Coordinates of C-alpha atoms in Angstrom, one line a residue:
M1 CA 0.0 0.1 0.0
L2 CA 1.4 3.5 -1.0
H3 CA 0.5 6.1 1.8
E4 CA 0.4 9.8 0.8
L5 CA 0.8 11.4 4.4
D6 CA 0.6 15.2 5.7
V7 CA 3.3 15.7 8.1
S8 CA 3.2 19.2 9.7
G9 CA 1.6 20.3 6.4
E10 CA 4.0 18.7 4.2
R11 CA 3.6 15.7 1.9
F12 CA 5.4 12.3 2.1
A13 CA 4.9 9.2 0.3
V14 CA 5.8 5.8 2.0
R15 CA 5.1 2.1 0.9
D16 CA 3.7 0.1 3.9
E17 CA 3.5 -3.7 3.2
G18 CA 3.5 -6.7 5.2
R19 CA 3.0 -7.5 9.0
G20 CA 5.3 -8.2 11.8
P21 CA 8.3 -6.5 13.2
P22 CA 8.9 -3.0 11.7
L23 CA 11.8 -2.5 9.0
L24 CA 12.2 1.0 7.8
L25 CA 14.1 1.0 4.5
V26 CA 15.7 4.4 3.7
H27 CA 16.8 4.9 0.1
G28 CA 20.0 6.3 -1.3
F29 CA 20.8 9.3 -3.6
P30 CA 19.4 10.3 -5.9
F31 CA 16.8 7.3 -5.9
D32 CA 13.5 6.9 -4.2
R33 CA 11.5 4.1 -2.3
T34 CA 11.3 1.9 -5.4
M35 CA 14.9 1.2 -5.1
W36 CA 13.8 -1.6 -2.8
D37 CA 11.2 -3.1 -5.1
A38 CA 13.1 -6.3 -5.6
V39 CA 13.9 -6.5 -1.9
V40 CA 10.3 -6.1 -0.4
P41 CA 8.7 -9.5 -1.7
A42 CA 11.0 -11.6 0.2
L43 CA 10.8 -9.3 3.4
A44 CA 7.1 -8.5 3.7
P45 CA 5.8 -12.0 4.5
H46 CA 7.8 -11.7 7.7
A47 CA 7.9 -8.2 8.7
R48 CA 6.1 -4.8 8.3
I49 CA 8.1 -2.9 5.5
L50 CA 8.2 0.9 5.5
A51 CA 9.8 2.4 2.6
P52 CA 9.6 6.2 2.4
D53 CA 10.4 8.5 -0.1
L54 CA 13.0 11.0 1.6
R55 CA 12.4 14.9 1.3
G56 CA 13.0 15.9 -2.3
F57 CA 12.5 12.5 -3.9
G58 CA 9.7 10.4 -5.4
G59 CA 6.3 11.3 -4.2
S60 CA 7.3 13.5 -1.1
I61 CA 7.8 17.3 -0.8
V62 CA 10.6 19.0 -2.5
S63 CA 12.4 21.6 -0.7
D64 CA 14.9 24.2 -2.1
G65 CA 18.0 25.2 -1.0
S66 CA 19.8 22.6 1.3
V67 CA 18.2 19.7 3.2
G68 CA 20.3 18.3 6.0
M69 CA 20.5 14.8 7.2
A70 CA 18.9 15.7 10.5
R71 CA 16.1 17.4 8.9
M72 CA 15.4 14.2 6.7
A73 CA 15.8 12.1 10.1
D74 CA 13.0 14.2 11.5
D75 CA 10.9 13.9 8.6
L76 CA 11.3 10.0 9.2
A77 CA 10.1 10.3 12.7
G78 CA 7.0 12.4 11.7
I79 CA 6.3 9.8 9.1
L80 CA 6.3 7.2 11.6
D81 CA 4.2 9.1 14.1
A82 CA 1.8 9.5 11.3
L83 CA 1.7 5.8 10.7
H84 CA 1.1 5.3 14.5
V85 CA 4.3 3.0 14.6
A86 CA 5.4 2.9 18.2
E87 CA 7.3 -0.5 18.2
P88 CA 10.9 -0.2 18.0
L89 CA 12.0 -0.8 14.7
T90 CA 15.2 -1.9 12.5
Y91 CA 16.5 1.1 10.6
V92 CA 17.9 -0.1 7.1
G93 CA 19.9 2.6 5.5
F94 CA 21.5 2.5 2.4
S95 CA 24.3 5.0 1.3
M96 CA 22.5 8.5 2.0
G97 CA 20.0 6.5 3.9
G98 CA 22.6 5.5 6.3
Y99 CA 23.9 9.3 6.4
V100 CA 20.4 9.8 7.7
G101 CA 20.7 7.2 10.1
W102 CA 23.3 8.7 12.6
P103 CA 21.2 11.8 13.3
F104 CA 18.0 9.4 13.7
L105 CA 19.9 7.5 16.0
Q106 CA 20.9 10.6 18.1
R107 CA 17.6 12.2 17.9
H108 CA 15.0 9.4 17.9
G109 CA 17.3 6.4 19.0
R110 CA 14.4 5.4 21.3
R111 CA 12.5 4.1 18.2
L112 CA 15.5 1.7 17.3
A113 CA 15.6 -2.1 17.9
A114 CA 18.5 -2.7 15.3
L115 CA 20.4 -0.9 12.8
V116 CA 21.6 -2.2 9.3
A117 CA 24.2 0.0 7.3
I118 CA 24.4 -0.7 3.5
D119 CA 27.2 0.6 1.4
T120 CA 27.4 3.8 3.4
R121 CA 29.9 5.8 5.6
A122 CA 30.0 7.5 9.1
A123 CA 32.9 9.9 8.3
A124 CA 32.1 13.2 6.7
D125 CA 33.0 14.3 3.3
T126 CA 36.7 15.4 2.6
P127 CA 37.0 19.1 1.8
E128 CA 37.4 17.9 -2.0
G129 CA 34.5 15.7 -1.8
A130 CA 32.1 18.3 -0.3
A131 CA 33.3 21.0 -3.1
G132 CA 32.5 18.4 -5.8
R133 CA 28.9 17.8 -4.3
L134 CA 28.2 21.6 -4.2
A135 CA 29.5 22.0 -7.8
M136 CA 27.2 19.2 -8.8
A137 CA 24.4 20.8 -7.2
D138 CA 24.8 23.9 -9.2
R139 CA 25.2 21.9 -12.5
V140 CA 22.0 20.0 -11.8
L141 CA 20.0 22.8 -11.4
A142 CA 21.3 24.4 -14.4
E143 CA 21.4 21.5 -16.8
G144 CA 19.0 18.8 -15.2
S145 CA 19.1 15.3 -13.6
A146 CA 21.0 13.7 -16.3
V147 CA 24.1 15.3 -15.2
A148 CA 23.8 13.5 -12.0
A149 CA 22.9 10.2 -13.7
D150 CA 26.1 10.6 -16.2
A151 CA 28.5 11.2 -13.5
M152 CA 27.4 8.6 -11.0
L153 CA 26.4 5.5 -13.1
P154 CA 29.9 4.3 -14.0
R155 CA 30.7 4.0 -10.2
L156 CA 27.4 2.6 -8.9
L157 CA 27.6 -0.8 -10.3
A158 CA 30.0 -3.8 -10.5
P159 CA 32.5 -3.7 -13.0
D160 CA 31.0 -5.8 -15.8
R161 CA 27.3 -4.9 -15.0
V162 CA 26.9 -2.8 -18.1
R163 CA 27.9 -5.9 -20.4
R164 CA 26.1 -8.6 -18.5
D165 CA 22.9 -6.7 -17.3
P166 CA 21.8 -4.0 -19.4
E167 CA 18.2 -4.0 -18.0
V168 CA 19.6 -3.1 -14.4
V169 CA 21.7 -0.4 -16.1
R170 CA 18.7 1.0 -17.8
R171 CA 16.5 0.6 -14.6
V172 CA 19.3 2.4 -12.6
R173 CA 19.7 5.4 -15.0
E174 CA 15.8 5.7 -15.2
L175 CA 15.5 6.1 -11.4
M176 CA 17.9 8.8 -11.5
L177 CA 16.7 10.8 -14.5
R178 CA 13.2 10.9 -12.7
A179 CA 14.6 12.6 -9.8
D180 CA 13.7 16.4 -9.4
P181 CA 16.7 18.6 -9.9
R182 CA 15.9 20.7 -6.9
G183 CA 15.8 17.8 -4.8
I184 CA 19.2 16.4 -6.1
A185 CA 20.7 19.7 -5.4
A186 CA 19.3 20.2 -2.0
A187 CA 20.3 16.6 -0.9
Q188 CA 24.0 17.1 -2.1
R189 CA 24.3 20.4 -0.2
G190 CA 23.0 18.6 2.7
M191 CA 25.6 15.7 2.6
A192 CA 28.4 18.2 1.7
A193 CA 27.6 19.6 5.3
R194 CA 27.0 16.5 7.2
P195 CA 29.2 16.1 10.3
D196 CA 31.6 13.3 11.1
S197 CA 29.7 10.4 12.9
R198 CA 32.4 8.1 13.7
G199 CA 32.2 9.1 17.3
L200 CA 29.1 7.6 17.7
L201 CA 30.1 4.0 16.7
A202 CA 31.9 2.7 19.9
A203 CA 28.9 3.8 22.0
L204 CA 26.4 1.9 19.7
R205 CA 24.7 -0.8 21.6
L206 CA 22.1 -1.8 19.0
P207 CA 22.3 -5.3 17.1
T208 CA 24.2 -3.9 14.0
L209 CA 24.7 -5.3 10.6
V210 CA 27.1 -3.7 7.9
L211 CA 26.8 -4.9 4.3
C212 CA 29.0 -3.9 1.4
G213 CA 29.2 -4.8 -2.1
E214 CA 32.2 -6.8 -3.0
H215 CA 33.2 -3.9 -5.8
D216 CA 32.0 -0.9 -4.2
V217 CA 34.3 1.9 -5.2
I218 CA 32.2 4.5 -3.3
S219 CA 31.8 3.0 0.3
T220 CA 34.8 0.6 -0.1
R221 CA 35.3 -2.8 1.7
D222 CA 38.0 -1.5 3.8
E223 CA 36.1 1.6 4.9
M224 CA 32.8 -0.8 5.7
R225 CA 35.0 -3.1 7.4
A226 CA 36.4 -0.4 9.7
L227 CA 32.9 0.9 10.3
A228 CA 31.9 -2.6 11.3
A229 CA 34.9 -3.2 13.5
A230 CA 34.2 0.1 15.5
V231 CA 30.6 -1.0 16.4
P232 CA 30.8 -3.7 19.4
G233 CA 29.3 -7.0 18.3
S234 CA 28.3 -6.0 14.7
R235 CA 28.2 -8.4 11.9
F236 CA 30.1 -7.6 8.5
V237 CA 28.7 -9.2 5.2
Q238 CA 30.3 -9.0 1.9
V239 CA 27.7 -9.0 -1.0
R240 CA 29.5 -10.9 -3.9
D241 CA 29.1 -9.7 -7.5
A242 CA 27.9 -6.1 -6.5
G243 CA 29.0 -2.6 -6.6
H244 CA 27.5 0.0 -4.5
L245 CA 23.9 -0.6 -5.4
T246 CA 23.7 -3.9 -3.7
P247 CA 20.0 -3.8 -3.1
V248 CA 19.4 -3.3 -6.6
E249 CA 22.1 -5.6 -8.1
Q250 CA 21.8 -8.5 -5.6
P251 CA 18.4 -8.0 -3.9
G252 CA 18.3 -11.8 -3.2
A253 CA 21.4 -11.7 -1.1
V254 CA 20.5 -8.4 0.7
S255 CA 17.0 -10.0 1.7
A256 CA 18.8 -13.2 3.0
A257 CA 21.2 -11.4 4.9
L258 CA 18.6 -9.3 6.7
L259 CA 16.1 -12.2 7.2
E260 CA 18.9 -13.8 9.0
F261 CA 20.4 -11.1 11.0
L262 CA 16.7 -10.4 12.2
A263 CA 16.3 -14.3 12.9
L264 CA 13.2 -14.3 10.6
P265 CA 12.2 -17.2 8.4
G266 CA 13.5 -16.9 4.9
P267 CA 12.8 -18.8 1.6
A268 CA 16.3 -20.9 1.9
R269 CA 15.1 -22.3 5.5
G270 CA 11.5 -22.6 4.6

């Protein structure tokens, strides 16, 4: 079911499917909730899946200027209130969704039962990385969403995905092209300004799963292993034959890892 919610006078869209312990699936940049479409069918028989569109993307409100990760975290809390979700949930954050997870942990930690970080990072951008984001924001506003798609696509997928799986490539590009340039720019500016969150990791006392694509060149295996090592008792899973976009490239492996981590029944175990 797709909900169109009014949260403090602003519109947000969220997919709400299944019954059981709630899983909040938070998409990456510059995508929307539909990036989880191939993951949801395996999870929904065992959990309540909540897949929102973050501010600026999909069916949610678009804000000009800069949208920080803390604002997106507060938006998520408002969505949960609007849906009357009081039970502690598992936060599953992919890439930018992981960036939003750190302020969500700080500001709304009582809502969390577990945390899953997929192809993301806790470190802030380098000065060069932040400058690149700001330049991209300006270009996208001037030239359109294709600027972001053209720049990002070669780095998102496993090395030979373009040759082997043109349908995945087509879908990924289509998802990026339909993003509103204003939403892309505002999120880029917000990501450029996000603080370093590595100091939160050692104090984390939630069950934590860290997933990383084998060939991710954006959030590398080494960086993701270091993130997992900093969180007491966390689990690290490397997803084979995937780049950065593991939920799109290898949805079966991602679903299986989530079900195992949450001790929920999965197809392989009947």
